[in-house]
CSV table of C-alpha atoms in Angstrom, one decimal:
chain,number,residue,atom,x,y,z
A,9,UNK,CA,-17.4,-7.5,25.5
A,10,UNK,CA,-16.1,-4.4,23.9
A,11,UNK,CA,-18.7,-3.4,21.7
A,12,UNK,CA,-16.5,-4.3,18.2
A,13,UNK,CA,-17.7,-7.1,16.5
A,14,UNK,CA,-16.3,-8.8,13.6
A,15,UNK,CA,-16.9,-11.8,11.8
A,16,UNK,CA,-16.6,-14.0,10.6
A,17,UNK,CA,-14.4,-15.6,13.4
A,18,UNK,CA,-12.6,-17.9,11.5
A,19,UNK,CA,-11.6,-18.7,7.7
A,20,UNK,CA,-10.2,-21.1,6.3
A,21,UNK,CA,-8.8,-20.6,2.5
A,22,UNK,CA,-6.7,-21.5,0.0
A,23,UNK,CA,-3.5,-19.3,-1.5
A,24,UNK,CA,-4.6,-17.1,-4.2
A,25,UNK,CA,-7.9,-16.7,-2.8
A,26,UNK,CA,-9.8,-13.6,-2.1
A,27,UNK,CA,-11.8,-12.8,1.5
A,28,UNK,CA,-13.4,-10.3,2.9
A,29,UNK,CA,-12.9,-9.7,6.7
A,30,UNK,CA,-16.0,-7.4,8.4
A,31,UNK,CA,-16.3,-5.0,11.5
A,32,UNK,CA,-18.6,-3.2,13.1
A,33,UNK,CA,-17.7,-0.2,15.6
A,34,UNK,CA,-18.7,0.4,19.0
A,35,UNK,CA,-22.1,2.4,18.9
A,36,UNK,CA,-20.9,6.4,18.6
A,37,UNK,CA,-17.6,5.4,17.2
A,38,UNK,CA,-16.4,7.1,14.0
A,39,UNK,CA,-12.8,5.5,13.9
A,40,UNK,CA,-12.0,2.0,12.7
A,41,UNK,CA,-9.0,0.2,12.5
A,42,UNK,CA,-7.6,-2.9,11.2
A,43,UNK,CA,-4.6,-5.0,13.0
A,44,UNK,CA,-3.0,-7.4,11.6
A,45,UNK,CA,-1.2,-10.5,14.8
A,46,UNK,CA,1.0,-13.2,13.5
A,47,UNK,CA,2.0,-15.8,15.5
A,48,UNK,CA,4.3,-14.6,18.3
A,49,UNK,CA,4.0,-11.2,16.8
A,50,UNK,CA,2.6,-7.6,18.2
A,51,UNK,CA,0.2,-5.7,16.7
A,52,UNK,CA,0.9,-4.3,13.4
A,53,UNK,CA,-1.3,-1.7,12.1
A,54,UNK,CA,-2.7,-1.9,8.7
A,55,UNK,CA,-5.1,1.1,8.3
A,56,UNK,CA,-7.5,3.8,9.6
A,57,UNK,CA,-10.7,4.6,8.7
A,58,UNK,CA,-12.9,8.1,10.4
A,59,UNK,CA,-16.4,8.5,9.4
A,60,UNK,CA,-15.6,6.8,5.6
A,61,UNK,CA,-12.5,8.0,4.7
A,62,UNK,CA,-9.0,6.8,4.9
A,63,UNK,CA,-7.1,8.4,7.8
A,64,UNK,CA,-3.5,6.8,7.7
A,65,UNK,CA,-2.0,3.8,6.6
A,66,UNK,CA,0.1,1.4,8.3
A,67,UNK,CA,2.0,-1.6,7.0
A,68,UNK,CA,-0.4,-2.8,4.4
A,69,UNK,CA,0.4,-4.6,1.6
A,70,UNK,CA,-1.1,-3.6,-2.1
A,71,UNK,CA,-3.1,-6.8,-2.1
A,72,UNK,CA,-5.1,-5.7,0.7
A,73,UNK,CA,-7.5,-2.8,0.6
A,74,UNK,CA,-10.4,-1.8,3.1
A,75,UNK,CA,-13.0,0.5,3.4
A,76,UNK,CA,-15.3,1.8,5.5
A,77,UNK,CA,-19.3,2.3,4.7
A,78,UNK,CA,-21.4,5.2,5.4
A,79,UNK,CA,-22.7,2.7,8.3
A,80,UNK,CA,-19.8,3.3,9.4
A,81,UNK,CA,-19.1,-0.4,9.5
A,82,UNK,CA,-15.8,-1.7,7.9
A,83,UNK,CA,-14.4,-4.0,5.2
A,84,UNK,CA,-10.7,-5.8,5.2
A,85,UNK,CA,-10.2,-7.2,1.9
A,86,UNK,CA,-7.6,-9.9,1.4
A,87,UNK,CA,-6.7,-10.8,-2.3
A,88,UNK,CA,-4.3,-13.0,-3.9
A,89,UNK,CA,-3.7,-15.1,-0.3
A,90,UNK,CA,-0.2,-16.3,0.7
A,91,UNK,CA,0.6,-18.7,3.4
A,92,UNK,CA,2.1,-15.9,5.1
A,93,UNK,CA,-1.3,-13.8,5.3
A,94,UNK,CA,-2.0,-16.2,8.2
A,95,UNK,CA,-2.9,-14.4,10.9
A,96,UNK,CA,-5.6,-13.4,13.7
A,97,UNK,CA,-7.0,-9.6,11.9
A,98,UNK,CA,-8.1,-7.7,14.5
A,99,UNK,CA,-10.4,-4.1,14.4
A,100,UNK,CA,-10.2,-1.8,16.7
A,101,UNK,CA,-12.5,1.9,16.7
A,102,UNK,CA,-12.8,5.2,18.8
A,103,UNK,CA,-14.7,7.7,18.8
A,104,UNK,CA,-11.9,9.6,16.5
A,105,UNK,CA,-12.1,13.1,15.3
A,106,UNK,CA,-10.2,16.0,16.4
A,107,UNK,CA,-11.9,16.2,19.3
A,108,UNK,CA,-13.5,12.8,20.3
A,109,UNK,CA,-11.5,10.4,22.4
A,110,UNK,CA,-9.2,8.1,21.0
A,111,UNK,CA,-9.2,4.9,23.3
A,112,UNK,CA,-9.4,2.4,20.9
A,113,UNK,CA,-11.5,-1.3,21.8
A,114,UNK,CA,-10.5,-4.3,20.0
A,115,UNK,CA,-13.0,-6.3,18.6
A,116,UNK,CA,-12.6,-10.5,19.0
A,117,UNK,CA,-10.6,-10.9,15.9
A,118,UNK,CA,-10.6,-13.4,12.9
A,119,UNK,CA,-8.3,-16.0,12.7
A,120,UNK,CA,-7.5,-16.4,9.0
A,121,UNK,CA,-5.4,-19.6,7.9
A,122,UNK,CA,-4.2,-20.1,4.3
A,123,UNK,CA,-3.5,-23.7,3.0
B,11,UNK,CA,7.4,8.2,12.9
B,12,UNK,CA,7.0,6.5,16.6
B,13,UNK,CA,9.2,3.4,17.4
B,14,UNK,CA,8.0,1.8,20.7
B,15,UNK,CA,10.5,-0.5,22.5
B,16,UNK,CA,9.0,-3.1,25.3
B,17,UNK,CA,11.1,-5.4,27.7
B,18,UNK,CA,11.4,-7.7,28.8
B,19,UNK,CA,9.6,-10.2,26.4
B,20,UNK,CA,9.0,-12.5,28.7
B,21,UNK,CA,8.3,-12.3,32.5
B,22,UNK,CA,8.2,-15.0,35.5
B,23,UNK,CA,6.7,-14.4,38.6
B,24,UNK,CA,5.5,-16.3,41.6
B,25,UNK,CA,1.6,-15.2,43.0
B,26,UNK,CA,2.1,-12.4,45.2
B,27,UNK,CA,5.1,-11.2,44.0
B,28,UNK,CA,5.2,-7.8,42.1
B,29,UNK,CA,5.6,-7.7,38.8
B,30,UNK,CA,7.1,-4.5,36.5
B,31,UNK,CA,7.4,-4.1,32.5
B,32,UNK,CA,8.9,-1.3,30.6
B,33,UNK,CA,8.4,0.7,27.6
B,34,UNK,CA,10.5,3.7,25.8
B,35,UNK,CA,9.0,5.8,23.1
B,36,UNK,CA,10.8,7.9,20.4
B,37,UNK,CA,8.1,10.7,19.2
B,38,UNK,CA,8.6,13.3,21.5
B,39,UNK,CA,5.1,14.9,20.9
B,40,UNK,CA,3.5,11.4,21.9
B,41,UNK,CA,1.0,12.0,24.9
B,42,UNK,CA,-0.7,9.2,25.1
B,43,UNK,CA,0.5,5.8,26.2
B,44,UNK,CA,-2.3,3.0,26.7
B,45,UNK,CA,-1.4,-0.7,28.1
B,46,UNK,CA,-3.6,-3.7,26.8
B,47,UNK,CA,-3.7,-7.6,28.3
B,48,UNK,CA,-4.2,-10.0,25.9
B,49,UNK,CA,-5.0,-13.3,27.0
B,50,UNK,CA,-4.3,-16.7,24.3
B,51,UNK,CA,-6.7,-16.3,21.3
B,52,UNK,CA,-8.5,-13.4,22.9
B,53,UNK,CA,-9.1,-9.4,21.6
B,54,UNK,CA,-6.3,-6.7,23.5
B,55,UNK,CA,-8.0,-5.3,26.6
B,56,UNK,CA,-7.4,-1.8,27.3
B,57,UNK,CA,-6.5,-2.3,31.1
B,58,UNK,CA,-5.2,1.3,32.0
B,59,UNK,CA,-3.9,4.5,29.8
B,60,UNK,CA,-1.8,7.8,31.4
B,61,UNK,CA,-1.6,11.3,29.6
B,62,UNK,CA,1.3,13.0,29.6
B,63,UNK,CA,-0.2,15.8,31.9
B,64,UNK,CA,0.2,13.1,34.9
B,65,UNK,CA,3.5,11.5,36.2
B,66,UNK,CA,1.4,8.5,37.7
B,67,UNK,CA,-2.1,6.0,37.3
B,68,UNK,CA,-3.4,3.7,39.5
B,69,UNK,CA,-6.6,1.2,39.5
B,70,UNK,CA,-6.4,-1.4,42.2
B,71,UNK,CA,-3.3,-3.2,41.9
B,72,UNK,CA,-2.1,-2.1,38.6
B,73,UNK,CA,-0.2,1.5,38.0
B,74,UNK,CA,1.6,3.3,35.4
B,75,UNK,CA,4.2,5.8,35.8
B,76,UNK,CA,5.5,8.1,32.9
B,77,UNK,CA,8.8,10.1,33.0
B,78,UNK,CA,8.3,11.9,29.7
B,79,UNK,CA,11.9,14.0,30.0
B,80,UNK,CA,13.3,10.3,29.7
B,81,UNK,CA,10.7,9.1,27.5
B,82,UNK,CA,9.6,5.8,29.1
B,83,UNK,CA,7.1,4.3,31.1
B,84,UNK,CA,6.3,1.5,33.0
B,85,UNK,CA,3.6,-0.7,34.1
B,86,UNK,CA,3.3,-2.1,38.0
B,87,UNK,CA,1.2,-4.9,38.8
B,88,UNK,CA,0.9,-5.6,42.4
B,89,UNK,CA,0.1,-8.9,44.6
B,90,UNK,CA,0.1,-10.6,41.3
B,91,UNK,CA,-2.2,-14.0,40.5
B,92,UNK,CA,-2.4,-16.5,37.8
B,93,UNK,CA,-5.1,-15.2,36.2
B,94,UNK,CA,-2.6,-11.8,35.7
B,95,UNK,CA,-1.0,-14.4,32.9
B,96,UNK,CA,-1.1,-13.2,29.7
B,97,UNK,CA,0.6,-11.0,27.0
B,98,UNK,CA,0.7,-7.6,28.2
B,99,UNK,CA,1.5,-4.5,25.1
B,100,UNK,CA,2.4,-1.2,25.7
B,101,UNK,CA,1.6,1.5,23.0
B,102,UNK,CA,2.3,5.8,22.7
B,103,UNK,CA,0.0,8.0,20.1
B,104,UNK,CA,-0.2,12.1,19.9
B,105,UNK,CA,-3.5,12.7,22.1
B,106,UNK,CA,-5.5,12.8,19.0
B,107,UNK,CA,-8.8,11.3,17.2
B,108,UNK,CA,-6.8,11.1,14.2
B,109,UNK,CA,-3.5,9.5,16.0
B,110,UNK,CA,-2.6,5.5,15.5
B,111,UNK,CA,-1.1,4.0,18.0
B,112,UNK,CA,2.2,2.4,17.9
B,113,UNK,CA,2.5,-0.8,19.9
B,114,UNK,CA,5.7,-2.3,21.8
B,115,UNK,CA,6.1,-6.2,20.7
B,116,UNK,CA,4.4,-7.1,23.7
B,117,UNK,CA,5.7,-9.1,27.6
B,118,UNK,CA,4.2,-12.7,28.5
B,119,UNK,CA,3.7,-12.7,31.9
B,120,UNK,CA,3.8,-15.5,33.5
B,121,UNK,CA,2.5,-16.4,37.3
B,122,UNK,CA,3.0,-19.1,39.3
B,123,UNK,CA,0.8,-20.7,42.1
């Protein structure tokens, strides 16, 4: 168990819905980050989040947006689904900063099918 | 930005044998270069990590080796058993808080009994 926890773990929807994917960081992490694993596919990164604000930006697409709450827990929002927005989302965080460590922990994913 | 490349994409071993997989990098200022597991439908497990201020890693039977003139590095898994079966991903960041990592498309390793 890494620490990460996300939920819901899985979600099933139809195209041109709208979810909302949530993670919470390791204890005394600042940095979150979102992942997004298609089948037979590596790890693509979406986005980066440190202590509420957006630190870089990956291969997201405009219909997703995220953010992260003074809680520091995070928020992947998925809008207008396509089939091809099937995936497993994974979030990862670190402690982040300029000087905190940057080993990121994955949390256990969701696994997001669109019908 | 970084481009990681990973081979090979997949791996076939028998238990015992030793088992090696590769990664090169592009960003020449990356100094950090983590190695995950990922097991079907599980998270990435961080399973070992080198800076670039060492040449080599080791933790039981798995090492990592860096040659950063060359920009590449490698992971060695030793007297290797079933239950080393699984996707393995190599990644490379800049040593920073604020870095993202860049992942290699990952190596299914595969071993036999």
């Amino acid at each position: 168990d890494s620490g990460v926890t996300q939920t819901p773990k899985h979600l099933i929807t139809a195209t041109g819905q709208r979810v909302t994917l949530r993670c919470s960081p390791r204890s005394g992490d600042l940095s979150v980050y979102w992942y997004q694993q298609s089948l037979d596919q590596g790890l693509q990164f979406l986005i980066q989040y440190y202590n509420g604000e957006e630190r870089a930006k990956g291969n997201i697409l405009e219909r997703f947006s995220a953010q992260q709450f003074p809680d520091l827990h995070s928020e992947l929002n998925l809008s207008s689904l396509e089939l091809g927005d099937s995936a497993l989302y994974f979030c990862a965080s670190s402690v982040g900063g300029s000087t905190g460590s940057y080993e990121q922990y994955f949390g256990p994913g969701t696994r997001l099918t669109v019908t | 930005g970084e481009n990681v490349e990973q081979h090979p994409s997949t791996l076939s071993v028998q238990e015992g044998d030793s088992a090696v997989i590769k990664c090169t990098y592009s960003d020449s200022a990356s100094n950090y270069f983590p190695w995950y597991k990922q097991e079907l439908g599980k998270r990435p497990q961080l399973i070992i990590d080198i800076r670039s201020n060492v040449g080599e890693k080791k933790d039981q039977r798995i090492a990592v080796t860096l040659n950063k003139t060359a920009k590449h590095f490698s992971l060695h898994i030793t007297e290797t058993q079933p239950e080393d079966s699984a996707v393995y991903f190599c990644a490379a960041s800049r040593s920073s808080g604020y870095s993202t990592l860049t992942f290699g498309k990952g190596t299914m390793l595969l071993v036999s009994p």
